[in-house]
Coordinates of C-alpha atoms and ligand atoms in Angstrom, one line a residue:
M8 CA -26.9 1.9 28.5
T9 CA -24.6 3.9 31.6
A10 CA -23.7 7.6 29.9
L11 CA -19.8 8.1 29.7
S12 CA -19.9 11.3 32.5
E13 CA -22.0 9.0 34.6
H14 CA -19.1 6.3 34.1
L15 CA -16.5 9.2 34.7
A16 CA -18.1 10.2 38.0
A17 CA -18.3 6.6 39.9
L18 CA -14.7 6.2 38.4
R19 CA -13.9 9.7 40.6
A20 CA -15.7 8.3 43.6
L21 CA -13.9 5.0 43.8
V22 CA -10.2 5.9 43.1
G23 CA -10.6 10.0 43.3
E24 CA -10.3 13.0 41.3
D25 CA -6.9 13.5 40.3
S26 CA -6.4 9.7 39.5
V27 CA -9.1 9.6 36.1
T28 CA -9.6 12.5 33.4
D29 CA -11.5 12.9 30.0
D30 CA -9.1 16.1 29.4
P31 CA -8.4 15.2 25.5
A32 CA -5.1 17.5 26.2
R33 CA -3.7 14.9 28.6
I34 CA -4.7 12.4 27.0
A35 CA -3.2 13.2 23.7
P36 CA 0.2 12.2 24.4
H37 CA -0.6 8.5 25.6
M38 CA -2.6 8.1 22.3
A39 CA 0.5 8.3 19.7
D40 CA 2.5 4.9 18.8
W41 CA 6.7 5.1 19.0
R42 CA 6.8 4.8 15.3
G43 CA 4.0 7.3 14.6
R44 CA 2.2 4.6 12.6
Y45 CA -1.1 4.5 14.9
T46 CA -2.8 6.8 16.8
G47 CA -5.5 5.7 19.7
S48 CA -8.1 7.1 21.0
T49 CA -10.2 6.8 24.5
D50 CA -12.7 9.2 25.8
I51 CA -11.0 8.1 29.5
M52 CA -7.8 7.9 31.3
L53 CA -7.1 6.2 35.0
M54 CA -4.0 6.7 36.7
P55 CA -4.1 5.1 39.7
G56 CA -1.5 6.0 42.6
D57 CA -1.9 2.5 44.1
T58 CA -3.0 -1.1 43.9
D59 CA -6.2 -1.1 45.9
A60 CA -7.5 2.3 43.8
L61 CA -6.7 0.5 40.4
S62 CA -8.4 -2.5 41.8
R63 CA -11.5 -0.5 42.8
A64 CA -11.4 1.2 39.0
V65 CA -10.8 -2.4 37.5
R66 CA -14.0 -4.2 39.0
Y67 CA -16.2 -1.3 38.0
C68 CA -15.0 -1.4 34.8
H69 CA -15.6 -5.5 34.9
D70 CA -19.4 -4.9 36.2
H71 CA -19.8 -2.5 33.3
G72 CA -18.2 -4.4 30.6
L73 CA -16.0 -1.5 29.9
P74 CA -13.2 -2.8 28.4
V75 CA -9.2 -1.4 29.5
V76 CA -5.8 -1.1 28.1
P77 CA -3.0 -0.8 30.4
Q78 CA 0.0 1.5 29.6
G79 CA 3.1 1.8 31.2
G80 CA 6.3 4.0 29.2
N81 CA 4.1 3.6 25.8
T82 CA 7.7 2.6 24.1
G83 CA 6.1 -0.9 23.0
L84 CA 6.6 -1.3 18.8
V85 CA 3.5 -3.5 18.1
A86 CA 0.7 -0.9 19.1
G87 CA -0.1 -3.3 21.8
G88 CA -0.6 -0.3 24.8
L89 CA -3.2 2.2 23.0
P90 CA -6.8 2.1 23.4
G91 CA -9.4 2.4 20.5
L92 CA -7.4 1.0 18.0
N93 CA -10.5 -1.5 16.6
G94 CA -12.8 1.3 17.2
R95 CA -14.0 0.2 20.3
R96 CA -14.5 2.4 23.4
E97 CA -11.6 1.6 25.4
I98 CA -10.5 3.1 28.8
L99 CA -6.5 3.6 29.2
V100 CA -5.4 2.9 32.3
S101 CA -1.7 4.3 32.6
L102 CA 0.3 3.4 35.5
K103 CA 3.0 6.3 35.1
R104 CA 2.1 7.6 38.5
M105 CA 3.2 4.2 40.4
T106 CA 6.8 4.6 40.0
S107 CA 8.3 3.7 43.1
V108 CA 11.4 1.5 43.9
I109 CA 10.1 0.4 47.2
H110 CA 13.1 -2.1 48.4
V111 CA 16.5 -3.1 47.7
D112 CA 18.1 -6.0 49.0
A113 CA 21.6 -6.3 48.0
D114 CA 22.1 -9.3 50.0
D115 CA 19.5 -11.1 48.7
H116 CA 20.3 -10.1 44.9
S117 CA 16.3 -8.6 44.8
L118 CA 14.7 -4.9 44.2
L119 CA 10.7 -4.4 44.5
A120 CA 9.2 -1.4 42.6
E121 CA 6.0 -0.4 41.4
A122 CA 5.1 -1.4 37.7
G123 CA 5.0 2.4 36.6
C124 CA 9.0 2.8 37.3
T125 CA 11.2 3.1 34.6
I126 CA 13.9 0.5 34.1
A127 CA 16.7 3.1 34.0
A128 CA 15.6 3.9 37.8
V129 CA 15.3 0.2 38.6
Q130 CA 19.0 0.1 37.2
D131 CA 20.1 3.3 38.9
A132 CA 18.8 2.0 42.5
A133 CA 20.8 -1.5 41.8
E134 CA 24.0 0.4 41.0
K135 CA 23.3 2.2 44.5
A136 CA 23.4 -1.0 46.1
G137 CA 26.4 -2.6 44.1
R138 CA 24.5 -4.2 42.9
M139 CA 23.2 -4.6 38.5
F140 CA 19.7 -4.8 37.1
P141 CA 20.5 -6.5 33.7
L142 CA 17.6 -5.6 31.3
S143 CA 19.2 -3.2 28.9
L144 CA 17.3 -1.5 26.1
A145 CA 17.5 1.3 24.2
S146 CA 14.4 2.3 25.5
E147 CA 15.2 2.0 29.5
G148 CA 14.3 5.3 30.1
S149 CA 10.9 5.3 29.4
C150 CA 9.7 2.3 29.3
T151 CA 8.4 0.0 32.8
V152 CA 8.9 -2.4 35.2
G153 CA 5.3 -3.5 34.2
G154 CA 5.4 -2.7 30.2
T155 CA 9.1 -4.8 30.4
I156 CA 7.4 -7.7 32.1
A157 CA 4.0 -7.8 30.1
T158 CA 6.2 -7.9 26.9
N159 CA 8.7 -10.0 28.1
A160 CA 11.5 -7.7 26.8
G161 CA 14.7 -8.7 26.0
G162 CA 17.5 -6.3 24.8
V163 CA 21.5 -6.5 24.7
H164 CA 22.2 -8.7 27.6
V165 CA 19.8 -11.3 26.7
I166 CA 23.0 -13.8 26.1
R167 CA 23.7 -13.9 29.6
Y168 CA 21.0 -12.8 31.9
G169 CA 17.4 -13.7 29.8
T170 CA 15.3 -12.2 29.1
M171 CA 12.3 -10.4 31.7
R172 CA 11.2 -13.7 32.1
R173 CA 14.3 -14.8 34.0
L174 CA 14.6 -11.5 35.9
V175 CA 11.5 -11.5 37.4
L176 CA 10.9 -13.4 41.0
G177 CA 7.4 -12.5 42.0
V178 CA 4.5 -10.3 40.7
E179 CA 1.6 -8.1 41.7
A180 CA -1.4 -7.5 39.5
V181 CA -4.9 -6.8 39.7
L182 CA -7.1 -9.5 37.8
A183 CA -9.8 -8.8 35.4
D184 CA -12.4 -8.8 38.1
G185 CA -10.4 -6.6 40.0
K186 CA -9.0 -9.0 42.4
I187 CA -5.3 -8.5 43.6
F188 CA -2.9 -11.2 42.9
E189 CA -0.2 -11.1 45.0
D190 CA 2.7 -13.1 44.6
L191 CA 5.9 -10.8 45.7
S192 CA 8.1 -13.0 47.3
P193 CA 11.8 -13.2 46.1
L194 CA 11.7 -16.8 46.4
R195 CA 13.9 -19.0 43.7
K196 CA 12.4 -22.1 44.4
D197 CA 8.3 -22.1 44.6
N198 CA 6.7 -25.4 43.1
R199 CA 3.5 -25.2 44.5
G200 CA 1.7 -26.0 41.3
Y201 CA 0.5 -23.3 38.3
D202 CA 2.8 -20.2 38.3
L203 CA 0.2 -17.4 37.6
K204 CA 3.3 -14.6 37.3
Q205 CA 4.7 -16.8 34.5
L206 CA 1.7 -16.4 32.6
L207 CA 1.4 -12.6 33.3
I208 CA 5.1 -12.1 31.9
G209 CA 4.2 -11.6 28.1
S210 CA 1.0 -11.4 28.6
E211 CA 0.6 -8.0 26.9
G212 CA -2.2 -7.0 29.2
T213 CA -4.2 -9.7 28.5
L214 CA -4.7 -11.7 31.9
G215 CA -3.4 -9.0 34.4
I216 CA -2.5 -5.6 34.7
I217 CA 1.0 -5.6 36.7
T218 CA 1.6 -2.9 39.6
K219 CA 4.8 -4.5 41.3
A220 CA 7.4 -6.6 40.7
T221 CA 10.2 -8.1 42.6
L222 CA 13.4 -8.2 40.0
Q223 CA 16.2 -10.5 40.2
L224 CA 19.5 -8.4 40.8
S225 CA 22.9 -9.9 39.9
P226 CA 26.4 -8.4 41.1
A227 CA 27.6 -5.7 39.1
E228 CA 29.7 -5.7 36.0
K229 CA 33.0 -4.0 37.4
S230 CA 34.6 -4.4 34.1
R231 CA 33.7 -4.8 30.6
A232 CA 36.0 -5.5 27.6
T233 CA 34.4 -4.4 24.5
A234 CA 35.7 -5.2 20.8
F235 CA 34.3 -4.1 17.4
I236 CA 35.0 -7.0 14.8
A237 CA 34.9 -7.1 11.2
V238 CA 33.7 -10.4 9.7
R239 CA 33.1 -12.1 6.7
D240 CA 29.5 -13.4 6.6
P241 CA 26.8 -14.6 9.6
G242 CA 28.7 -17.8 9.3
A243 CA 31.6 -16.6 10.3
A244 CA 30.2 -14.6 13.2
L245 CA 28.6 -17.8 14.3
E246 CA 31.9 -20.0 15.1
L247 CA 33.1 -16.7 16.3
L248 CA 30.5 -16.7 18.8
S249 CA 31.1 -20.4 20.0
L250 CA 34.8 -19.2 19.9
A251 CA 34.2 -16.5 22.6
R252 CA 32.1 -18.6 24.6
D253 CA 34.7 -21.1 24.5
H254 CA 37.2 -18.5 25.8
G255 CA 35.0 -16.1 28.2
G256 CA 32.3 -18.5 28.7
D257 CA 29.3 -16.8 30.9
R258 CA 31.4 -13.6 30.7
V259 CA 30.1 -12.9 27.2
S260 CA 27.5 -10.5 27.5
V261 CA 27.0 -8.9 24.2
F262 CA 26.9 -10.6 20.8
E263 CA 25.6 -7.7 18.7
L264 CA 25.6 -8.4 14.9
I265 CA 25.6 -5.1 12.5
C266 CA 25.6 -5.0 8.5
E267 CA 27.2 -2.8 6.3
T268 CA 24.1 -1.3 5.0
G269 CA 23.1 -0.5 8.4
L270 CA 26.5 1.1 9.4
E271 CA 26.9 3.0 6.5
M272 CA 23.7 4.7 7.3
V273 CA 24.9 5.3 10.7
L274 CA 27.9 7.1 9.6
T275 CA 25.7 9.1 6.8
H276 CA 23.2 10.2 9.3
I277 CA 24.5 10.3 12.9
P278 CA 26.8 13.3 13.4
G279 CA 30.1 12.3 15.1
T280 CA 30.0 8.6 14.5
R281 CA 33.3 7.2 12.6
R282 CA 34.6 3.8 11.2
P283 CA 36.3 1.8 14.1
F284 CA 39.0 0.9 11.4
E285 CA 39.5 0.9 7.6
H286 CA 38.6 -2.1 6.9
I287 CA 35.2 -1.8 5.0
S288 CA 33.3 -6.0 5.7
P289 CA 29.6 -6.9 4.9
W290 CA 29.2 -7.6 8.4
Y291 CA 30.7 -6.5 11.4
V292 CA 30.2 -8.1 15.4
L293 CA 29.9 -5.8 18.9
L294 CA 31.2 -7.9 21.3
E295 CA 31.4 -7.6 25.1
L296 CA 32.6 -9.7 28.0
G297 CA 31.9 -8.3 31.2
G298 CA 32.9 -9.4 34.8
A299 CA 33.4 -8.5 38.5
E300 CA 37.3 -8.4 38.0
A301 CA 39.7 -5.4 37.2
R302 CA 39.3 -4.3 33.2
S303 CA 42.9 -5.7 32.5
G304 CA 41.3 -8.9 33.8
L305 CA 39.0 -9.0 30.9
T306 CA 41.1 -7.4 28.1
G307 CA 43.7 -10.5 28.4
P308 CA 41.1 -13.0 27.3
L309 CA 39.5 -10.9 24.7
E310 CA 42.9 -10.2 23.1
K311 CA 43.5 -14.0 22.8
L312 CA 40.2 -14.5 21.6
L313 CA 40.7 -11.9 18.9
E314 CA 44.1 -13.3 17.9
N315 CA 42.9 -16.8 17.6
A316 CA 39.7 -15.5 15.3
L317 CA 42.0 -13.5 13.1
E318 CA 44.3 -16.7 12.9
A319 CA 41.4 -19.0 12.5
G320 CA 39.8 -16.5 9.4
L321 CA 36.7 -15.7 11.2
A322 CA 37.9 -12.2 11.9
Q323 CA 38.7 -9.6 9.3
D324 CA 39.6 -7.0 11.3
A325 CA 39.4 -5.9 15.2
S326 CA 39.4 -3.5 17.5
I327 CA 39.6 -3.5 21.2
A328 CA 37.7 -0.3 23.0
Q329 CA 41.0 1.2 24.8
S330 CA 38.9 3.8 27.1
N331 CA 35.3 4.3 28.1
R332 CA 34.9 6.8 25.3
Q333 CA 36.0 4.6 22.9
R334 CA 33.6 2.2 24.3
S335 CA 30.6 4.5 24.2
E336 CA 31.7 5.6 20.5
F337 CA 31.4 1.7 19.5
W338 CA 27.8 1.3 21.3
R339 CA 26.9 4.5 19.8
L340 CA 27.5 2.9 16.3
R341 CA 24.7 -0.2 17.2
E342 CA 22.6 2.0 19.2
S343 CA 21.9 4.5 16.0
L344 CA 20.9 1.8 13.7
S345 CA 17.3 2.2 14.1
E346 CA 17.6 6.1 14.1
A347 CA 20.2 5.7 11.2
Q348 CA 17.5 4.1 9.0
S349 CA 14.4 5.9 9.8
K350 CA 16.9 9.0 8.8
E351 CA 17.2 7.3 5.5
G352 CA 13.5 6.3 4.7
A353 CA 10.8 3.8 5.3
S354 CA 11.9 0.5 6.9
V355 CA 9.5 -2.6 7.0
K356 CA 10.3 -4.6 10.1
H357 CA 10.6 -7.7 11.7
D358 CA 11.5 -8.4 14.8
I359 CA 12.4 -12.3 14.4
S360 CA 14.3 -15.0 16.0
V361 CA 15.4 -18.2 15.0
P362 CA 17.6 -21.2 16.9
V363 CA 20.9 -19.3 16.9
G364 CA 22.7 -22.1 14.9
K365 CA 20.0 -21.5 12.1
V366 CA 20.8 -17.4 11.7
P367 CA 23.7 -17.7 8.8
A368 CA 20.9 -19.6 6.8
F369 CA 18.1 -17.8 7.4
L370 CA 19.6 -15.0 6.0
T371 CA 21.1 -16.7 3.2
V372 CA 17.9 -18.0 2.0
A373 CA 15.6 -15.1 3.3
T374 CA 17.5 -12.2 2.0
P375 CA 18.1 -12.6 -1.7
A376 CA 14.5 -13.8 -1.8
L377 CA 13.2 -10.8 -0.8
E378 CA 15.5 -8.6 -3.0
A379 CA 13.8 -10.9 -5.9
A380 CA 10.3 -10.2 -5.3
F381 CA 11.1 -6.8 -4.4
P382 CA 13.7 -5.3 -6.4
G383 CA 15.7 -2.3 -5.4
I384 CA 15.0 -2.6 -1.2
R385 CA 17.8 -2.8 0.8
V386 CA 17.9 -5.8 3.6
T387 CA 19.3 -4.1 6.2
P388 CA 19.5 -6.8 9.3
F389 CA 21.1 -6.0 13.1
G390 CA 20.6 -7.2 16.3
H391 CA 20.8 -10.1 19.2
M392 CA 22.7 -12.4 17.1
G393 CA 23.5 -13.8 20.7
D394 CA 20.0 -15.1 21.3
G395 CA 19.0 -16.0 17.8
N396 CA 17.1 -12.6 17.3
L397 CA 17.6 -10.4 14.4
H398 CA 15.7 -7.3 13.5
F399 CA 15.2 -8.2 9.7
N400 CA 14.3 -4.6 8.6
V401 CA 13.7 -3.8 4.9
M402 CA 14.7 -0.3 3.6
Q403 CA 12.7 1.2 0.6
P404 CA 14.5 1.6 -2.9
K405 CA 16.4 4.7 -3.0
G406 CA 14.0 7.2 -4.6
A407 CA 10.9 5.2 -4.2
E408 CA 7.6 7.0 -2.6
K409 CA 7.6 6.0 0.8
G410 CA 3.9 5.1 1.0
D411 CA 4.1 2.6 -2.0
F412 CA 6.9 1.0 0.0
L413 CA 4.9 1.1 3.3
A414 CA 2.1 -0.5 1.3
L415 CA 4.1 -3.3 0.6
W416 CA 4.3 -4.1 4.7
D417 CA 1.9 -6.8 5.3
G418 CA 2.8 -9.0 2.1
M419 CA 6.7 -8.8 2.7
N420 CA 5.7 -9.4 6.7
R421 CA 4.3 -12.8 5.5
M422 CA 7.0 -13.7 3.3
V423 CA 9.6 -13.5 5.7
H424 CA 7.7 -15.0 8.8
D425 CA 7.1 -18.0 6.4
F426 CA 10.9 -18.0 6.2
V427 CA 11.0 -17.7 9.9
T428 CA 9.0 -20.7 10.3
D429 CA 10.7 -22.7 8.0
H430 CA 14.0 -22.2 10.4
G431 CA 11.9 -22.8 13.4
G432 CA 11.9 -19.6 14.4
S433 CA 9.3 -16.8 16.1
I434 CA 7.7 -14.0 14.6
S435 CA 8.0 -11.8 17.6
A436 CA 11.4 -12.4 19.1
E437 CA 10.7 -9.4 22.0
H438 CA 8.2 -6.6 20.8
G439 CA 5.1 -9.3 21.3
I440 CA 2.2 -9.5 19.0
G441 CA -0.2 -6.1 20.3
T442 CA -2.1 -5.6 17.8
I443 CA -0.3 -5.6 14.8
K444 CA 0.8 -9.0 14.6
R445 CA -2.7 -10.8 15.3
G446 CA -3.0 -11.9 12.4
E447 CA 0.2 -13.7 11.7
L448 CA -0.1 -15.2 14.9
A449 CA -2.8 -16.9 13.6
R450 CA -1.8 -17.7 10.8
L451 CA 1.5 -19.8 11.8
S452 CA 0.5 -21.0 15.3
T453 CA -0.7 -24.7 15.8
P454 CA -4.2 -25.3 16.8
A455 CA -3.0 -26.4 20.0
R456 CA -0.9 -23.5 20.5
L457 CA -3.7 -21.1 19.7
E458 CA -6.4 -23.1 21.6
T459 CA -4.8 -23.5 24.5
Q460 CA -3.5 -19.4 24.6
R461 CA -7.3 -19.2 24.0
A462 CA -8.8 -20.8 26.8
I463 CA -6.5 -19.5 29.4
K464 CA -7.2 -16.1 28.1
K465 CA -11.0 -17.1 28.9
A466 CA -10.0 -18.9 32.0
L467 CA -8.9 -15.6 33.1
D468 CA -10.8 -13.0 31.7
P469 CA -14.3 -14.5 30.9
K470 CA -15.6 -11.1 29.7
G471 CA -12.7 -10.2 27.7
I472 CA -12.3 -6.5 29.2
L473 CA -8.2 -6.7 29.6
N474 CA -7.0 -5.4 26.5
P475 CA -9.2 -7.0 24.2
G476 CA -7.4 -6.1 20.6
A477 CA -4.2 -7.3 21.4
L478 CA -3.0 -10.8 21.0
F479 CA -6.1 -12.9 19.4
N480 CA -8.4 -11.0 16.7
Ligands
LIG513 C1 14.1 3.1 21.1 C2 13.4 2.0 21.6 C3 13.9 0.5 21.5 C4 13.4 -0.8 22.3 N1 14.4 -1.6 22.0 C5 13.9 -2.9 22.5 C6 14.9 -4.1 22.9 O1 15.6 -3.9 22.8 N2 14.3 -5.4 23.3 C7 13.2 -5.5 23.5 O2 12.5 -6.3 24.3 N3 12.1 -4.3 23.7 C8 12.3 -3.2 22.7 N4 12.1 -2.2 22.7 C9 10.3 -2.3 22.6 C10 9.7 -1.6 24.1 O3 10.5 -0.9 25.0 C11 9.8 -3.1 25.4 O4 8.5 -3.6 24.7 C12 9.2 -2.3 26.4 O5 9.1 -3.4 27.1 C13 7.8 -1.9 26.6 O6 7.6 -1.4 27.6 P1 6.5 0.4 28.2 O7 6.4 0.3 29.5 O8 7.1 1.3 27.1 O9 5.2 -0.4 27.5 P2 4.2 0.2 26.7 O10 4.3 0.2 25.3 O11 3.3 0.8 27.6 O12 3.4 -1.1 26.6 C14 3.6 -2.6 25.9 C15 2.5 -3.8 26.0 O13 2.2 -4.3 27.8 C16 1.2 -3.5 28.4 N5 1.5 -3.0 29.6 C17 2.2 -1.9 30.0 N6 2.3 -1.7 31.2 C18 1.4 -2.9 31.8 C19 1.4 -3.4 33.1 N7 1.3 -2.8 34.1 N8 0.3 -4.7 33.2 C20 -0.1 -5.0 32.5 N9 0.3 -4.9 30.6 C21 1.1 -3.7 30.8 C22 1.0 -2.8 27.6 O14 -1.1 -3.0 27.1 C23 1.0 -3.1 26.0 O15 0.6 -4.3 25.4 C24 12.4 -0.9 22.3 C25 11.5 -0.1 22.4 C26 12.2 1.7 21.8 C27 11.1 2.6 21.4

């Protein structure tokens, strides 16, 4: 077997001295999982500066049977971008040096960027051209074009603009044997048979390493009207969502559900936050309309909508942001939920989705069942109700031992996932499967789904060198 030092020397000769390292100090920051639950390990990190260099390196790895794990911003929440988690020797490929926005075409509403470019940088480039890149998520300062494509990321604007799948027009990727697949055209219509880029979206680094992408831009939202609304229960929130769509059409760009338990944690742990109004309700909705018109053009429809909602008893109270500052205050309440929960204690996470119309039914069934099975827990769901995607987080009982509570993780996951499946939902709405949900994917997928996914993997990566620990057991 070729010794590690020989692989290092060969890779350095192929891609350049500064694109390869075995320095543990440089590798260490890439081994930490965002939530601190997992630590990866590797002897070699590749940091190619361009697609050709990556292609040469992957061909070498393929020929020598060396598995590679791609990594972007390392903000993934399912431990999918960490090498060595299964004790296997895997090489890390960091895309962090491929960070350019190559081209923005305002008239075509498209943008071409390298895979390591952050989503915040894409948003900035689009804005400078008078356009908008609508993917919006709390990790946008760190997560990358490649990582968000590989996980088909969602975020708060999916209700209007869709997930990354709807925002990707073209992709360039290095395939398992080092071949470069190039389909970066901004074409909106192209029916030439199978579409490999659609397979790469959401493939979590298991079918190819994305190196560039052409992304779809939207007209800028010049105006926004934002409301924080108290609702009695998720059923009322669902009816409010329909009413909002009747009034606002596709200008409804955000519809987020927040529970009082979660809000209370934000108010307790996040300095400078305050209730938008006195009324305390079990549930709230953060609603935003966005459009090209002047602000007054959106405030009217939002006021009318809230008037109707209050009259119909769908809303108990509501506040419309009167300034950008107030809008930011509303948003801070939503965006601080994860941080507040981690300050409160340990929580078991479920990134799940059910059909939008089944969100109330799911919550009504799953919450009491969990509370009965795990006395003292605090179920604190929140999230993108407009897409049926909830972060169904379960907080440890007050005063419980953190480790004892986290030992319940797998059993609790199984119970929640069974309810999700009963409601026709998905055990991964936006974070992916990674290494931590592989067992559940296998347990809950139909044989046809699983066999087809495995057949695709085998066809595109017969030697199994691309992120072999992700998706499949
Ligand atoms: C605070 C916070 C908020 C978040 N909010 C959301 C949210 O609202 N919606 C949402 O969908 N997600 C969210 N996430 C999860 C995460 O940000 C997204 O999954 C993001 O898409 C990951 O991008 P990344 O560049 O960090 O990828 P990484 O974490 O580096 O990798 C994620 C996966 O993609 C693969 N990968 C990375 N780059 C490439 C590439 N170039 N080619 C092929 N495969 C690649 C990796 O192997 C891994 O399997 C959040 C995360 C955090 C920490």
